[in-house]
Amino acid sequence: MPEVIDKAKLAFTVNGEQVRTEVAPHATLLEVLRDNFELTGTKYGCGEGECGACSVLLDGKLVNSCLVLALECAGSQVLTIEGLRINGQLHRIQQAFVEHGAIQCGFCTPGMIMATYALLQANPAPTEAEIRRGLEGNLCRCTGYRKIIDAVLSLAHGGAREPDLANREQRTPGQTLIGQRIPKLDAPDKATGLTRYIEDINLPRMLHGKILFANRPHARIVNIDTSAAEAMPGVRAVITATDIELVPFGYGQDNTALKRDKVMCVRDEVAAVAAETPEIAAEAVRCIRVTYEDLPVVTSPEEALADGAPVIHAKVPDNTPFHYDYSHGDVEQGIRESDVIVEDTYRLQRQAHCCLGTSGIIAHFDADGRLTLHSLTQVPFLYKHDLARIIGLPPEKIRVIQPTIGGGFGSKLDIHPFEPICVFLARKAGRPVRLVFSREEEFLATPTRQPMIIHLRSGAKKDGTFTFRDVRMTLDNGGRTSWGATTPWISMRTFSSLYRVPHVRQHVDVIYTNNIYACAFRGYGNPQATFALESQVDQLATELGMDPLKLRLKNSQDPGETTPQGMVLSTCGLKECLETAAHDAGWQEKRNRQPAVNRQPLIGNRQSAVARGLGMASLFHVGGGAKIYRSDGCGTIIKLDDFGGITVLTGSSEIGQGSETVIAQIVAQELGLPLANVRVINNDTELTPWDVGVHASRTTFIAGNSALRAAREARRKLLDTAATRLKRDPEELDLVDGNVVERSSAKPLESIGKIIRGLHFGRTKNELIMTTSFYEPPSVTPNEQHMGNISPCYAFGTHVAEVEVDLETGVVKVLRISAAHDVGRVINRLGIEGQVEGGIAQGMGYCLTEDLKVADGRVLNPSFTDYKLCTTTDMPELSLSFVETHDPAGPHGAKGVGESPMIPVAAAIANAVYNATGVRMTELPLTPERVLAKLKASRGANGEPANG
Amino acid sequence: MTAITSYLAPQTLEEATSLVAAEKTILFAGGTDLLPRWTKGLTSRPEAVADLKRIAALKGVSRVNGEIRVGACTSLSDIATDATIRAAVPVLAEAAGRVACPQVRNRATIGGNLCNASPAADTAVPLILLDAVLECASSGPDGIAARQMPITDFFRGPGSTTLTHGEILTHIRFEPPPDGTFAAWDKFGTRRAMEISIASVGVALRLDAGKIVHARVGYGSVAPTPLRGHKAEAVLLDDPLSPQVIDACVAAARDEIEPITDVRAGAAFRREMIGALLRRMLERARSDR
């Protein structure tokens, strides 16, 4: 039983205002700011001082408010993000973050801005190195930190540096919005702490949900005793599997919201509680007694396939729920035609999404039994459809509202058990229930990137022509199936179609174990495949004695080709990407340095322990969705008010990536109205038309095309109306800067507002301008042999990494990455740079530090302390290039780029490590321990003395 | 989960020592280790905490009779930026400045870093090099009972010190190294910030007429406690800083540590890192000569 705590009085100053309140002695400053003062701009990111999202100033010093007891602040001055904005004006730091594109999902932003404030107070003109050190305690998962550092640098120079803005007001008359640097429309709210994320939303009489996880990898449930929890004051609902109808869900139909007979991984959900406070809910969950009978644990695919292995799901006696086979050409012929053949096995780890905002949901039934969900889903319409079945409610009775999402990256593509659990709690309690994960729960109970073992064999002729690829992949599916099991759909496209190769065969086994499971994550199986393939392309280059750049160029496709898997490369900038990135990185000069291991005297007469190297990798990915569902379309509704205000209702979701701004640009450009006139509504299934969801790098292409079509329709109506009013031919007119203008002279003839009002209040007919569009891309669902043009266009790119390897410690330091991407056409330069920079940071983490370790079915490092994201101090110099191939089907020629930048990073770095050291790394991440072990093994093999 | 029922903020050392004589009160300084442990349920919350940060006498850096005396409640960021420390013992400033991140350094105290008794406590190794003396106080019959001990007697094991119940670490005191002392400290982690050391090592030495006349070596994260490197020191002492001596010193260091394998790194790798970092320091000392 929680003790009744006498609250203590606390008087302190918050944002200049003297306040008094009552707090529990154990309450943190973070809790008190959020709960007692509704200062929700201060965010919970981890609760242990490892992320900086809760940073505030306490008596002028930057602190993590989660690491301060509220009572410590008696008599102190606290400054939060809400205290920076004075008289409604953005503080100059907030302004700089907005203008420099330093904000994506925005969850880390308030903490990052407070850290900047503290830094600039102590040091008004910091160098870049000082900025990196000053912000080293603030994690960001979206931006890769580059734009944050740029924002602070602009302030360090007296704040005078003009951001390269393209506000309507600052552009030259008639200048296009397409390709400009446009700050995200939602950035000012995010910079000021006004944005409400899931944990900032409080409904009246809302309860707090908490889940009991099995915390054992494989066991029979003998009994669950919830009596103590139910008897606890403040507990309003306790549920176990016997309280609900168990409807199977998930890609493998092998998951249920709660588990009745057996748990198959540590994160299996066993019971749940809704209570008046989060503390009571947590205490009640601790009081639930579950009796288990432990079963033998299957910890790896090898064990799962061994004779006599325990069967995890009775309906799959061989523990192998899925196979995939793909082939084109004849691999045996390819082998015969090869002059060189290389073969290796690549091991890829679990990467956690680490959205700075943890997962959460609010479920609320109205008196009619209609359900409103505040959900972070990336796929609101499919979610509504799939959830309906699980919770036994018709889909039309479910409304999905998405609050601002603190990072997605694929993690919110699936229905996770906590979501129906929250609905069941709300139904039982008859009150709204909010369920938000702690950081530890986020690590333990959300799926990861799919771990893979890839065995790849490939060959080439003497002249470098690729001959074949033979792929075997083994996926550790864990105990349940989420989207991770389907990532081979995308892996195989890289094996079949990154460079020309006539003969490819791929076999994939997906295997149940008692480990945690995997879902969608930016790249969707492609980073794994690209690591294996692009490592092996380098191995072939070594065998052939060819420059890896030349080998890749030789095998690159040209625009107009159709790959053997049936993918039509309407545009293809692969060769330009290779050449651009190589040129930018100084490939010729640096690769020609001999020997590759570039030892230089460092100290005294000893040889330097540092070797530098350069490596490259390319990528192939869908550039406008992947038609795996019956429709890959998106709907748009546009309505204009009487004054030229535009409301765009789009089915596509904003998860921090900037789709809202891209869509607004496309519409504003078409209608000749200021960007500031556009409001995008994109988060409510009652209002917005259908869309398949945010995934497969599809939003700019598909939602952009949909918005463009609806905008063109509105434009036509405006021009027709104007032509009638002005007695001109519509062809003679244009819409520019809020006016109808004469196309030939650019002379303004009438304001657009006047045209709209004339139509609305006219004497002869009365109409509003409201248009709709549903865009379905011309892609096809692949057939059973996985053949078909799955996407309307394809993205390409090349990264060149320059690294320094410490030969005595195994530390790989990335010095620079040159990234060139075929993006079709840049719509928002600021946004697309942010996507690439953020993708590179995720790719660097995947390559160097990130690894959610699992042993005996248990997660070993569920915290930011031991699951290591890159910090400001780890990021290298970045040089970005955009290859514009103007895809004929793309909006203004654009293709998707959301996932691409993450994909080739690990392979490029591993190839650079090889160039530096002669050591081929085949397992990620490249921890110093792993690199040093390989270095020592290779030195041993060469008979050189080992260091140290 | 227990809950804290009282938060106490003594203003003087006397108040503090009498408060912590009570059974269920624990000492609280920066809170950067305690709070997450409580939140995650790794340690149950105490009934009462006595926050030492309001005791002025426990804060700040002073020079007393040629010695430097640091209050146990001085924050790591104050130590990292203190002019006296930076000038006289830059290794301590560097170690304090490389703990976690600015937010944590602004709260965490040097006393907390030591009393937390993590084998990875970054300030412990520089203090071992300095032969630091730790001053403790407790409630005695005539007010305050004082006790002091060398830092090497302070640590008992992970999370455990030789402080007795009711005792408060009040100050850390050491003589600044004489001119001509070479001192270095470094830590190894997989990121450049926010790292709990996988291994850390420090060395301090003085040469006279080509021979090492004073040597201190210390290690972190490679034994149950921060460790003084007696064997490595013995190799150095009375010898020139020759390549052979460096080799022997590194070998002795690798031999006398007792690293473990955990989620952060393997034992063998920690041993490698101690060797690599120590070798670099000794070679730098040799080239600085």
Coordinates of N, CA and C in Angstrom, one line a residue, chain A residues 135-198:
Chain A
L135 N 26.5 21.2 -25.4 CA 25.2 20.5 -25.7 C 25.4 18.9 -25.6
E136 N 26.5 18.5 -25.1 CA 26.8 17.1 -25.1 C 25.8 16.2 -24.3
G137 N 25.1 16.9 -23.3 CA 24.2 16.1 -22.5 C 22.8 16.1 -23.0
N138 N 22.6 16.6 -24.3 CA 21.2 16.7 -24.8 C 21.2 15.8 -26.1
L139 N 20.4 14.7 -26.0 CA 20.3 13.8 -27.1 C 19.2 14.3 -28.1
C140 N 19.5 14.1 -29.4 CA 18.5 14.4 -30.4 C 18.5 13.2 -31.3
R141 N 17.3 12.7 -31.7 CA 17.3 11.5 -32.6 C 17.0 11.9 -34.0
C142 N 16.5 13.1 -34.2 CA 16.0 13.5 -35.6 C 17.1 14.2 -36.4
T143 N 17.8 15.2 -35.8 CA 18.5 16.2 -36.7 C 19.9 15.8 -37.0
G144 N 20.5 14.9 -36.2 CA 22.0 14.7 -36.4 C 22.8 15.9 -35.9
Y145 N 22.1 16.8 -35.2 CA 22.7 17.9 -34.4 C 23.3 19.0 -35.3
R146 N 23.4 18.8 -36.6 CA 24.1 19.8 -37.5 C 23.4 21.1 -37.4
K147 N 22.1 21.1 -37.6 CA 21.4 22.3 -37.7 C 21.2 23.0 -36.3
I148 N 21.3 22.2 -35.3 CA 21.3 22.7 -33.9 C 22.6 23.5 -33.7
I149 N 23.7 22.9 -34.1 CA 25.0 23.5 -33.9 C 25.0 24.8 -34.8
D150 N 24.5 24.7 -36.0 CA 24.4 25.9 -36.9 C 23.6 27.0 -36.2
A151 N 22.5 26.7 -35.6 CA 21.7 27.7 -35.0 C 22.4 28.4 -33.9
V152 N 23.2 27.6 -33.1 CA 23.9 28.2 -32.0 C 25.1 29.0 -32.5
L153 N 25.7 28.5 -33.5 CA 26.8 29.3 -34.2 C 26.3 30.6 -34.6
S154 N 25.1 30.7 -35.2 CA 24.6 32.0 -35.7 C 24.5 33.0 -34.6
L155 N 24.2 32.5 -33.4 CA 24.0 33.3 -32.2 C 25.4 33.7 -31.7
A156 N 26.3 32.8 -31.8 CA 27.7 33.1 -31.3 C 28.3 34.2 -32.0
H157 N 27.9 34.4 -33.2 CA 28.5 35.6 -34.0 C 27.6 36.8 -33.8
G158 N 27.1 37.0 -32.6 CA 26.4 38.2 -32.3 C 24.9 38.1 -32.8
G159 N 24.5 37.0 -33.3 CA 23.1 36.8 -33.7 C 22.8 37.6 -35.0
A160 N 23.9 38.0 -35.6 CA 23.6 38.9 -36.8 C 23.5 38.1 -38.1
R161 N 24.0 36.9 -38.1 CA 24.0 36.1 -39.3 C 22.6 35.9 -39.8
E162 N 22.4 36.3 -41.0 CA 21.1 36.2 -41.6 C 20.8 34.8 -42.0
P163 N 19.7 34.2 -41.4 CA 19.3 32.9 -41.9 C 18.8 33.1 -43.4
D164 N 19.1 32.0 -44.1 CA 18.7 32.1 -45.5 C 17.2 31.7 -45.6
L165 N 16.3 32.6 -45.3 CA 14.9 32.3 -45.2 C 14.2 32.6 -46.5
A166 N 13.1 31.9 -46.7 CA 12.3 32.1 -47.9 C 10.9 32.4 -47.5
N167 N 10.7 33.1 -46.4 CA 9.3 33.6 -46.2 C 8.9 34.4 -47.3
R168 N 7.6 34.4 -47.5 CA 7.0 35.1 -48.6 C 7.5 36.5 -48.7
E169 N 7.5 37.1 -47.5 CA 7.9 38.5 -47.4 C 9.3 38.8 -47.8
Q170 N 10.2 37.8 -47.6 CA 11.6 38.0 -47.8 C 12.0 37.6 -49.2
R171 N 11.1 36.9 -49.9 CA 11.5 36.5 -51.2 C 11.2 37.6 -52.3
T172 N 11.9 37.5 -53.3 CA 11.6 38.4 -54.4 C 10.3 38.1 -55.0
P173 N 9.6 39.1 -55.5 CA 8.2 38.9 -56.0 C 8.2 37.7 -57.0
G174 N 7.2 36.9 -56.8 CA 7.0 35.8 -57.8 C 7.9 34.6 -57.6
Q175 N 8.9 34.7 -56.7 CA 9.9 33.7 -56.6 C 9.2 32.4 -56.1
T176 N 9.6 31.3 -56.7 CA 9.0 30.0 -56.4 C 9.3 29.6 -54.9
L177 N 8.4 28.9 -54.3 CA 8.6 28.3 -53.0 C 9.3 27.0 -53.1
I178 N 9.3 26.4 -54.3 CA 9.9 25.0 -54.4 C 11.4 25.1 -54.4
G179 N 12.0 24.3 -53.6 CA 13.5 24.3 -53.5 C 14.1 25.3 -52.5
Q180 N 13.2 26.1 -51.8 CA 13.7 27.1 -50.9 C 14.0 26.4 -49.5
R181 N 14.6 27.3 -48.7 CA 14.8 26.8 -47.3 C 13.6 27.3 -46.4
I182 N 12.7 26.4 -46.2 CA 11.5 26.9 -45.4 C 11.5 26.3 -44.0
P183 N 11.5 27.1 -43.0 CA 11.4 26.6 -41.6 C 10.1 25.8 -41.5
K184 N 10.1 24.8 -40.6 CA 8.9 24.0 -40.4 C 7.8 24.9 -39.8
L185 N 6.6 24.7 -40.3 CA 5.5 25.5 -39.8 C 5.2 25.3 -38.3
D186 N 5.5 24.1 -37.8 CA 5.2 23.8 -36.4 C 6.4 24.2 -35.5
A187 N 7.5 24.7 -36.1 CA 8.7 24.9 -35.2 C 8.5 26.0 -34.1
P188 N 7.8 27.1 -34.4 CA 7.7 28.1 -33.3 C 7.0 27.5 -32.0
D189 N 6.0 26.7 -32.2 CA 5.3 26.1 -31.0 C 6.3 25.1 -30.3
K190 N 7.1 24.4 -31.1 CA 8.0 23.4 -30.5 C 9.1 24.1 -29.8
A191 N 9.5 25.3 -30.3 CA 10.6 26.0 -29.7 C 10.2 26.7 -28.4
T192 N 9.0 26.8 -28.2 CA 8.5 27.6 -27.0 C 7.9 26.7 -26.0
G193 N 7.8 25.4 -26.2 CA 7.2 24.4 -25.3 C 5.7 24.4 -25.3
L194 N 5.1 25.1 -26.3 CA 3.7 25.1 -26.4 C 3.1 23.8 -26.9
T195 N 3.9 23.1 -27.7 CA 3.4 21.9 -28.4 C 3.0 20.8 -27.3
R196 N 1.9 20.2 -27.5 CA 1.4 19.2 -26.6 C 1.7 17.8 -27.1
Y197 N 2.5 17.0 -26.5 CA 2.8 15.6 -26.8 C 1.8 14.8 -26.0
I198 N 1.9 13.5 -26.2 CA 0.9 12.6 -25.6 C 0.8 12.8 -24.0

